[in-house]
Amino acid sequence: MAISGVMRPGHCQLRVLNLDESVKFYTEVMGLKHMGFDAQGRAYFKCLDELDHHSLILRQADKAGMDFYAFKVRDKATLEQLDADLRAYGVATERIPAGEMLETGERVRFTSPTGHVFELYAEKTMVGNGLGFEAPEAIIDGRRGISPIRLDHWQIHGPDLDGSRDLFVKVLGFSLVERIKAEDGVTDVAVWLSCSTKAHDIAFVRDERANTLHHASYLLGTWEQVLKAADIITIHRVSMDIGPLRHGITRGTTIYAFDPSGNRFETFCGGYDFYPDMPVITWPFEEMGRAVFYHTRQLNERFLTVVT
Ligand SMILES: [Fe+2]
């Protein structure tokens, strides 16, 4: 499938309680590259292998959580079309001018039925990964910390899951890849959606707490790197949620832990390739444990209850 329209998760703005401590954490433990601060004092980061200027922005605040989630779209014509499509669907949109965020073009902002603020944008300065585009080396030398490949996806919670699922599928062109059903066998309690050939680019979970973040996920290359991430998490005494483990959903391997502000992050590896002719995978309510934690087949209380 040629990827058109919405291409991938592009950036997100995370609220942190202590900016200095968080800059140190995301640089030294997560192993992201600090790209500098803007005039508002926000800190910008990219994963080493990402090409665009940044994928994470940290903003100091009194409360943890995510300000907004952004997807990069194919080009400016696509941005205009999706803005028109959102408004035609009844979603109010707002334009954030180019330059409000470092090295980033105009953004189209809207709020989803689950209460989350999303952005679409087409332009961000490509700074590259340092390897160049002519006969590049195959690895980036000098990595430190967990050092993920890229920002991969988000899992976010809110009451109107149906509304956000339909908006993403009908207007933004996402595919429904997997779902967990409620005990009634009809209602979706969680959905995994893809705008690419990844098993998911975003997941929505039905939860009475609107506009909440369950986790931001970062991609690793191998299961061994997930295990190494677990070692780094312990060396730095990072607050752990659960892992290393495998998901039934997506088949990915993973660890969940918390940044210094209590925002959960995931270091994720694997997952199958999705193509749009694949039937939707459905998990009945009684298989939820195996769907989420494939080996223990049981959910833990903290994983179910803690969001920011
Ligand atoms: Fe995830």
CSV table of C-alpha atoms and ligand atoms in Angstrom, one decimal:
chain,number,residue,atom,x,y,z
A,1,MET,CA,0.0,0.0,0.0
A,2,ALA,CA,1.3,3.4,-0.9
A,3,ILE,CA,1.0,5.5,2.3
A,4,SER,CA,-1.0,8.6,1.5
A,5,GLY,CA,-3.0,11.0,3.6
A,6,VAL,CA,-2.0,10.6,7.2
A,7,MET,CA,1.5,9.0,7.3
A,8,ARG,CA,2.6,8.5,10.9
A,9,PRO,CA,2.7,9.8,14.5
A,10,GLY,CA,4.8,13.0,14.2
A,11,HIS,CA,5.1,14.6,17.6
A,12,CYS,CA,3.4,15.0,20.9
A,13,GLN,CA,3.7,17.6,23.7
A,14,LEU,CA,4.1,16.1,27.1
A,15,ARG,CA,3.6,17.9,30.4
A,16,VAL,CA,6.3,17.3,33.0
A,17,LEU,CA,6.5,18.5,36.6
A,18,ASN,CA,10.2,19.4,36.5
A,19,LEU,CA,11.7,20.3,33.2
A,20,ASP,CA,15.4,20.1,34.1
A,21,GLU,CA,14.9,16.6,35.6
A,22,SER,CA,12.9,15.5,32.5
A,23,VAL,CA,15.4,16.8,30.0
A,24,LYS,CA,18.0,14.7,31.8
A,25,PHE,CA,15.7,11.7,31.9
A,26,TYR,CA,14.8,11.8,28.2
A,27,THR,CA,18.4,12.5,27.2
A,28,GLU,CA,20.3,10.0,29.4
A,29,VAL,CA,17.8,7.3,30.1
A,30,MET,CA,15.5,7.3,27.0
A,31,GLY,CA,18.5,8.2,24.9
A,32,LEU,CA,16.7,10.8,22.8
A,33,LYS,CA,18.6,13.7,21.2
A,34,HIS,CA,17.9,17.1,22.8
A,35,MET,CA,17.3,19.5,20.0
A,36,GLY,CA,17.1,22.7,22.1
A,37,PHE,CA,14.5,25.0,23.7
A,38,ASP,CA,12.0,27.5,22.2
A,39,ALA,CA,11.2,31.0,23.4
A,40,GLN,CA,8.4,29.5,25.5
A,41,GLY,CA,10.9,27.3,27.3
A,42,ARG,CA,9.7,24.1,25.8
A,43,ALA,CA,12.3,21.3,25.3
A,44,TYR,CA,12.5,19.5,21.9
A,45,PHE,CA,13.7,15.9,21.3
A,46,LYS,CA,14.1,13.4,18.5
A,47,CYS,CA,15.0,9.8,18.4
A,48,LEU,CA,18.4,9.3,16.8
A,49,ASP,CA,17.1,7.5,13.7
A,50,GLU,CA,14.2,9.9,13.1
A,51,LEU,CA,14.8,12.3,10.2
A,52,ASP,CA,12.5,15.3,11.2
A,53,HIS,CA,13.6,17.9,13.7
A,54,HIS,CA,11.6,16.6,16.7
A,55,SER,CA,9.0,14.1,17.8
A,56,LEU,CA,8.7,15.0,21.5
A,57,ILE,CA,8.2,18.4,23.1
A,58,LEU,CA,8.3,18.8,26.9
A,59,ARG,CA,6.4,21.6,28.7
A,60,GLN,CA,6.7,22.2,32.4
A,61,ALA,CA,3.3,22.2,34.1
A,62,ASP,CA,1.6,21.5,37.4
A,63,LYS,CA,-0.1,18.3,36.1
A,64,ALA,CA,1.4,15.5,34.0
A,65,GLY,CA,-0.2,14.3,30.8
A,66,MET,CA,-0.2,15.1,27.1
A,67,ASP,CA,-1.2,18.5,25.6
A,68,PHE,CA,-1.6,17.2,22.1
A,69,TYR,CA,-0.8,14.4,19.6
A,70,ALA,CA,0.2,15.2,16.0
A,71,PHE,CA,0.3,13.2,12.8
A,72,LYS,CA,2.4,14.1,9.8
A,73,VAL,CA,0.4,14.1,6.5
A,74,ARG,CA,1.8,13.5,3.1
A,75,ASP,CA,1.9,17.2,1.8
A,76,LYS,CA,0.2,20.6,2.1
A,77,ALA,CA,-2.6,19.6,-0.3
A,78,THR,CA,-3.4,16.7,1.9
A,79,LEU,CA,-3.5,18.9,5.0
A,80,GLU,CA,-6.0,21.3,3.3
A,81,GLN,CA,-8.1,18.3,2.2
A,82,LEU,CA,-8.2,16.7,5.6
A,83,ASP,CA,-9.0,20.1,7.2
A,84,ALA,CA,-12.0,20.4,4.9
A,85,ASP,CA,-13.0,16.8,5.5
A,86,LEU,CA,-12.9,17.3,9.3
A,87,ARG,CA,-15.1,20.4,9.1
A,88,ALA,CA,-17.5,18.7,6.7
A,89,TYR,CA,-17.8,15.8,9.3
A,90,GLY,CA,-18.7,18.4,11.9
A,91,VAL,CA,-15.4,18.7,13.7
A,92,ALA,CA,-14.2,22.3,14.4
A,93,THR,CA,-10.6,22.9,13.4
A,94,GLU,CA,-8.1,25.6,14.3
A,95,ARG,CA,-4.9,26.8,12.5
A,96,ILE,CA,-1.7,27.1,14.4
A,97,PRO,CA,0.7,29.2,12.4
A,98,ALA,CA,4.0,28.0,11.1
A,99,GLY,CA,6.8,28.8,13.5
A,100,GLU,CA,4.7,28.5,16.6
A,101,MET,CA,6.6,25.3,17.1
A,102,LEU,CA,10.3,25.1,16.2
A,103,GLU,CA,11.1,24.1,12.6
A,104,THR,CA,7.4,23.2,12.0
A,105,GLY,CA,4.9,24.4,9.4
A,106,GLU,CA,1.3,25.3,9.8
A,107,ARG,CA,-0.7,22.8,11.9
A,108,VAL,CA,-4.5,21.9,11.9
A,109,ARG,CA,-5.7,21.3,15.4
A,110,PHE,CA,-9.0,19.6,16.5
A,111,THR,CA,-10.4,17.8,19.5
A,112,SER,CA,-11.5,14.2,19.2
A,113,PRO,CA,-14.7,12.8,20.7
A,114,THR,CA,-12.6,11.2,23.5
A,115,GLY,CA,-11.5,14.8,24.4
A,116,HIS,CA,-7.9,14.6,23.1
A,117,VAL,CA,-6.3,17.4,21.1
A,118,PHE,CA,-4.9,16.3,17.8
A,119,GLU,CA,-2.8,18.1,15.2
A,120,LEU,CA,-2.1,17.4,11.5
A,121,TYR,CA,0.9,19.0,9.8
A,122,ALA,CA,2.7,18.6,6.5
A,123,GLU,CA,6.0,20.3,7.1
A,124,LYS,CA,8.9,20.0,9.5
A,125,THR,CA,12.5,20.6,8.9
A,126,MET,CA,14.3,17.4,8.0
A,127,VAL,CA,17.6,17.3,9.9
A,128,GLY,CA,18.4,13.7,9.1
A,129,ASN,CA,19.9,11.0,11.3
A,130,GLY,CA,23.5,12.0,10.7
A,131,LEU,CA,24.1,9.2,8.2
A,132,GLY,CA,23.3,11.1,5.1
A,133,PHE,CA,21.5,9.8,2.0
A,134,GLU,CA,24.3,8.7,-0.2
A,135,ALA,CA,25.9,5.4,0.7
A,136,PRO,CA,25.1,5.8,4.4
A,137,GLU,CA,26.5,3.7,7.2
A,138,ALA,CA,24.1,1.0,8.5
A,139,ILE,CA,24.2,1.9,12.2
A,140,ILE,CA,24.3,5.1,14.3
A,141,ASP,CA,27.4,5.0,16.5
A,142,GLY,CA,27.5,6.3,20.1
A,143,ARG,CA,24.0,5.6,21.2
A,144,ARG,CA,23.3,5.9,24.9
A,145,GLY,CA,20.3,4.9,27.1
A,146,ILE,CA,17.3,3.0,25.6
A,147,SER,CA,17.8,4.9,22.3
A,148,PRO,CA,14.6,3.9,20.4
A,149,ILE,CA,14.3,4.0,16.6
A,150,ARG,CA,11.3,6.3,16.6
A,151,LEU,CA,8.1,7.5,18.3
A,152,ASP,CA,5.7,4.6,17.4
A,153,HIS,CA,2.2,5.1,18.8
A,154,TRP,CA,0.0,6.3,21.6
A,155,GLN,CA,-2.6,4.6,23.7
A,156,ILE,CA,-5.2,7.1,25.0
A,157,HIS,CA,-8.4,6.9,27.0
A,158,GLY,CA,-11.8,8.6,26.9
A,159,PRO,CA,-15.5,7.8,27.1
A,160,ASP,CA,-16.6,8.3,23.5
A,161,LEU,CA,-14.4,5.6,22.0
A,162,ASP,CA,-17.0,5.0,19.2
A,163,GLY,CA,-16.8,8.7,18.2
A,164,SER,CA,-13.0,8.8,18.0
A,165,ARG,CA,-12.8,5.4,16.2
A,166,ASP,CA,-15.3,6.5,13.6
A,167,LEU,CA,-13.6,9.9,13.1
A,168,PHE,CA,-10.2,8.3,12.5
A,169,VAL,CA,-11.6,5.6,10.2
A,170,LYS,CA,-14.1,7.6,8.2
A,171,VAL,CA,-12.3,11.0,8.0
A,172,LEU,CA,-8.6,10.4,8.5
A,173,GLY,CA,-8.4,7.1,6.6
A,174,PHE,CA,-7.2,4.8,9.4
A,175,SER,CA,-7.9,1.1,9.4
A,176,LEU,CA,-9.4,-0.8,12.3
A,177,VAL,CA,-6.8,-3.6,13.0
A,178,GLU,CA,-7.7,-5.2,16.3
A,179,ARG,CA,-10.5,-4.7,18.9
A,180,ILE,CA,-11.5,-6.0,22.4
A,181,LYS,CA,-15.2,-6.4,22.9
A,182,ALA,CA,-17.1,-5.8,26.1
A,183,GLU,CA,-19.0,-8.6,27.9
A,184,ASP,CA,-22.0,-7.8,25.7
A,185,GLY,CA,-20.0,-9.0,22.6
A,186,VAL,CA,-21.0,-5.8,20.8
A,187,THR,CA,-19.4,-2.8,22.4
A,188,ASP,CA,-15.7,-2.0,21.7
A,189,VAL,CA,-13.7,-1.5,24.9
A,190,ALA,CA,-10.5,-0.9,23.0
A,191,VAL,CA,-9.5,-0.5,19.4
A,192,TRP,CA,-6.1,-0.5,17.6
A,193,LEU,CA,-6.0,1.7,14.4
A,194,SER,CA,-3.3,1.9,11.7
A,195,CYS,CA,-2.6,4.6,9.1
A,196,SER,CA,0.3,2.7,7.7
A,197,THR,CA,1.6,-0.9,7.5
A,198,LYS,CA,2.2,-1.0,11.2
A,199,ALA,CA,0.0,-3.1,13.4
A,200,HIS,CA,-1.1,0.2,15.0
A,201,ASP,CA,-0.4,3.9,15.1
A,202,ILE,CA,-2.9,4.7,17.8
A,203,ALA,CA,-5.1,2.8,20.3
A,204,PHE,CA,-8.2,4.2,22.0
A,205,VAL,CA,-9.6,2.6,25.2
A,206,ARG,CA,-13.0,3.3,26.6
A,207,ASP,CA,-12.6,5.0,29.9
A,208,GLU,CA,-14.7,7.5,31.8
A,209,ARG,CA,-11.6,9.7,32.2
A,210,ALA,CA,-11.6,11.9,29.0
A,211,ASN,CA,-8.5,13.2,27.4
A,212,THR,CA,-6.1,10.9,29.3
A,213,LEU,CA,-2.8,9.3,28.3
A,214,HIS,CA,-2.1,5.7,29.0
A,215,HIS,CA,1.3,5.6,27.3
A,216,ALA,CA,3.5,7.0,24.5
A,217,SER,CA,5.4,4.2,22.8
A,218,TYR,CA,8.9,4.1,21.4
A,219,LEU,CA,10.1,1.5,18.9
A,220,LEU,CA,13.0,-0.8,19.4
A,221,GLY,CA,14.5,-3.1,16.8
A,222,THR,CA,14.7,-6.5,18.6
A,223,TRP,CA,13.5,-8.4,21.6
A,224,GLU,CA,17.1,-8.3,22.9
A,225,GLN,CA,17.0,-4.5,22.9
A,226,VAL,CA,13.7,-4.7,24.9
A,227,LEU,CA,15.6,-6.8,27.5
A,228,LYS,CA,18.5,-4.3,27.5
A,229,ALA,CA,16.0,-1.5,28.0
A,230,ALA,CA,14.8,-3.3,31.1
A,231,ASP,CA,18.4,-3.4,32.4
A,232,ILE,CA,18.7,0.4,31.7
A,233,ILE,CA,15.4,1.0,33.5
A,234,THR,CA,16.7,-0.8,36.6
A,235,ILE,CA,20.2,0.8,36.5
A,236,HIS,CA,18.5,4.2,36.6
A,237,ARG,CA,15.9,3.1,39.1
A,238,VAL,CA,13.1,4.1,36.8
A,239,SER,CA,9.6,3.4,38.1
A,240,MET,CA,8.5,0.2,36.3
A,241,ASP,CA,4.9,-0.8,35.5
A,242,ILE,CA,5.3,-4.2,34.0
A,243,GLY,CA,7.5,-6.2,31.6
A,244,PRO,CA,9.4,-7.4,29.7
A,245,LEU,CA,6.5,-9.3,28.1
A,246,ARG,CA,4.6,-10.0,24.9
A,247,HIS,CA,1.2,-8.7,23.8
A,248,GLY,CA,-1.4,-11.0,22.2
A,249,ILE,CA,-2.6,-7.9,20.4
A,250,THR,CA,-0.1,-6.9,17.7
A,251,ARG,CA,2.3,-9.7,19.0
A,252,GLY,CA,4.7,-7.0,20.1
A,253,THR,CA,7.2,-7.3,22.9
A,254,THR,CA,7.3,-4.6,25.5
A,255,ILE,CA,8.0,-2.9,28.8
A,256,TYR,CA,5.9,-0.2,30.5
A,257,ALA,CA,7.5,2.2,32.9
A,258,PHE,CA,7.0,5.8,34.1
A,259,ASP,CA,9.0,9.0,33.4
A,260,PRO,CA,9.8,11.2,36.4
A,261,SER,CA,6.4,12.9,36.2
A,262,GLY,CA,4.5,9.7,36.2
A,263,ASN,CA,3.7,9.6,32.4
A,264,ARG,CA,3.8,6.0,31.3
A,265,PHE,CA,6.0,5.2,28.3
A,266,GLU,CA,6.5,1.9,26.4
A,267,THR,CA,9.5,0.4,24.8
A,268,PHE,CA,8.0,-1.7,22.1
A,269,CYS,CA,9.3,-4.1,19.5
A,270,GLY,CA,7.8,-6.1,16.7
A,271,GLY,CA,4.2,-6.5,15.7
A,272,TYR,CA,3.1,-7.9,12.4
A,273,ASP,CA,2.8,-5.9,9.2
A,274,PHE,CA,-0.7,-4.7,8.5
A,275,TYR,CA,-2.2,-4.6,5.0
A,276,PRO,CA,-5.7,-3.2,4.4
A,277,ASP,CA,-7.1,-6.6,3.2
A,278,MET,CA,-6.5,-8.2,6.6
A,279,PRO,CA,-9.6,-9.0,8.5
A,280,VAL,CA,-10.1,-7.2,11.8
A,281,ILE,CA,-8.8,-9.3,14.7
A,282,THR,CA,-11.4,-9.5,17.6
A,283,TRP,CA,-10.7,-10.4,21.2
A,284,PRO,CA,-13.8,-11.4,23.3
A,285,PHE,CA,-13.9,-9.9,26.8
A,286,GLU,CA,-12.9,-13.2,28.5
A,287,GLU,CA,-9.7,-13.3,26.5
A,288,MET,CA,-8.7,-9.7,27.5
A,289,GLY,CA,-5.9,-10.9,29.7
A,290,ARG,CA,-4.2,-12.9,27.0
A,291,ALA,CA,-4.8,-10.2,24.5
A,292,VAL,CA,-2.9,-7.6,26.5
A,293,PHE,CA,-0.3,-9.7,28.5
A,294,TYR,CA,0.1,-12.9,26.5
A,295,HIS,CA,2.2,-14.9,28.9
A,296,THR,CA,0.6,-14.1,32.3
A,297,ARG,CA,-2.8,-13.8,30.8
A,298,GLN,CA,-3.8,-11.4,33.6
A,299,LEU,CA,-4.0,-7.6,33.7
A,300,ASN,CA,-2.4,-5.8,36.6
A,301,GLU,CA,-4.3,-3.2,38.6
A,302,ARG,CA,-1.8,-0.4,37.9
A,303,PHE,CA,-1.9,-1.0,34.2
A,304,LEU,CA,-5.7,-0.7,34.2
A,305,THR,CA,-6.0,2.3,36.5
A,306,VAL,CA,-3.0,4.7,36.1
A,307,VAL,CA,-3.4,7.4,33.4
A,308,THR,CA,-2.1,10.9,33.2
B,1,FE,FE,1.4,0.5,23.2
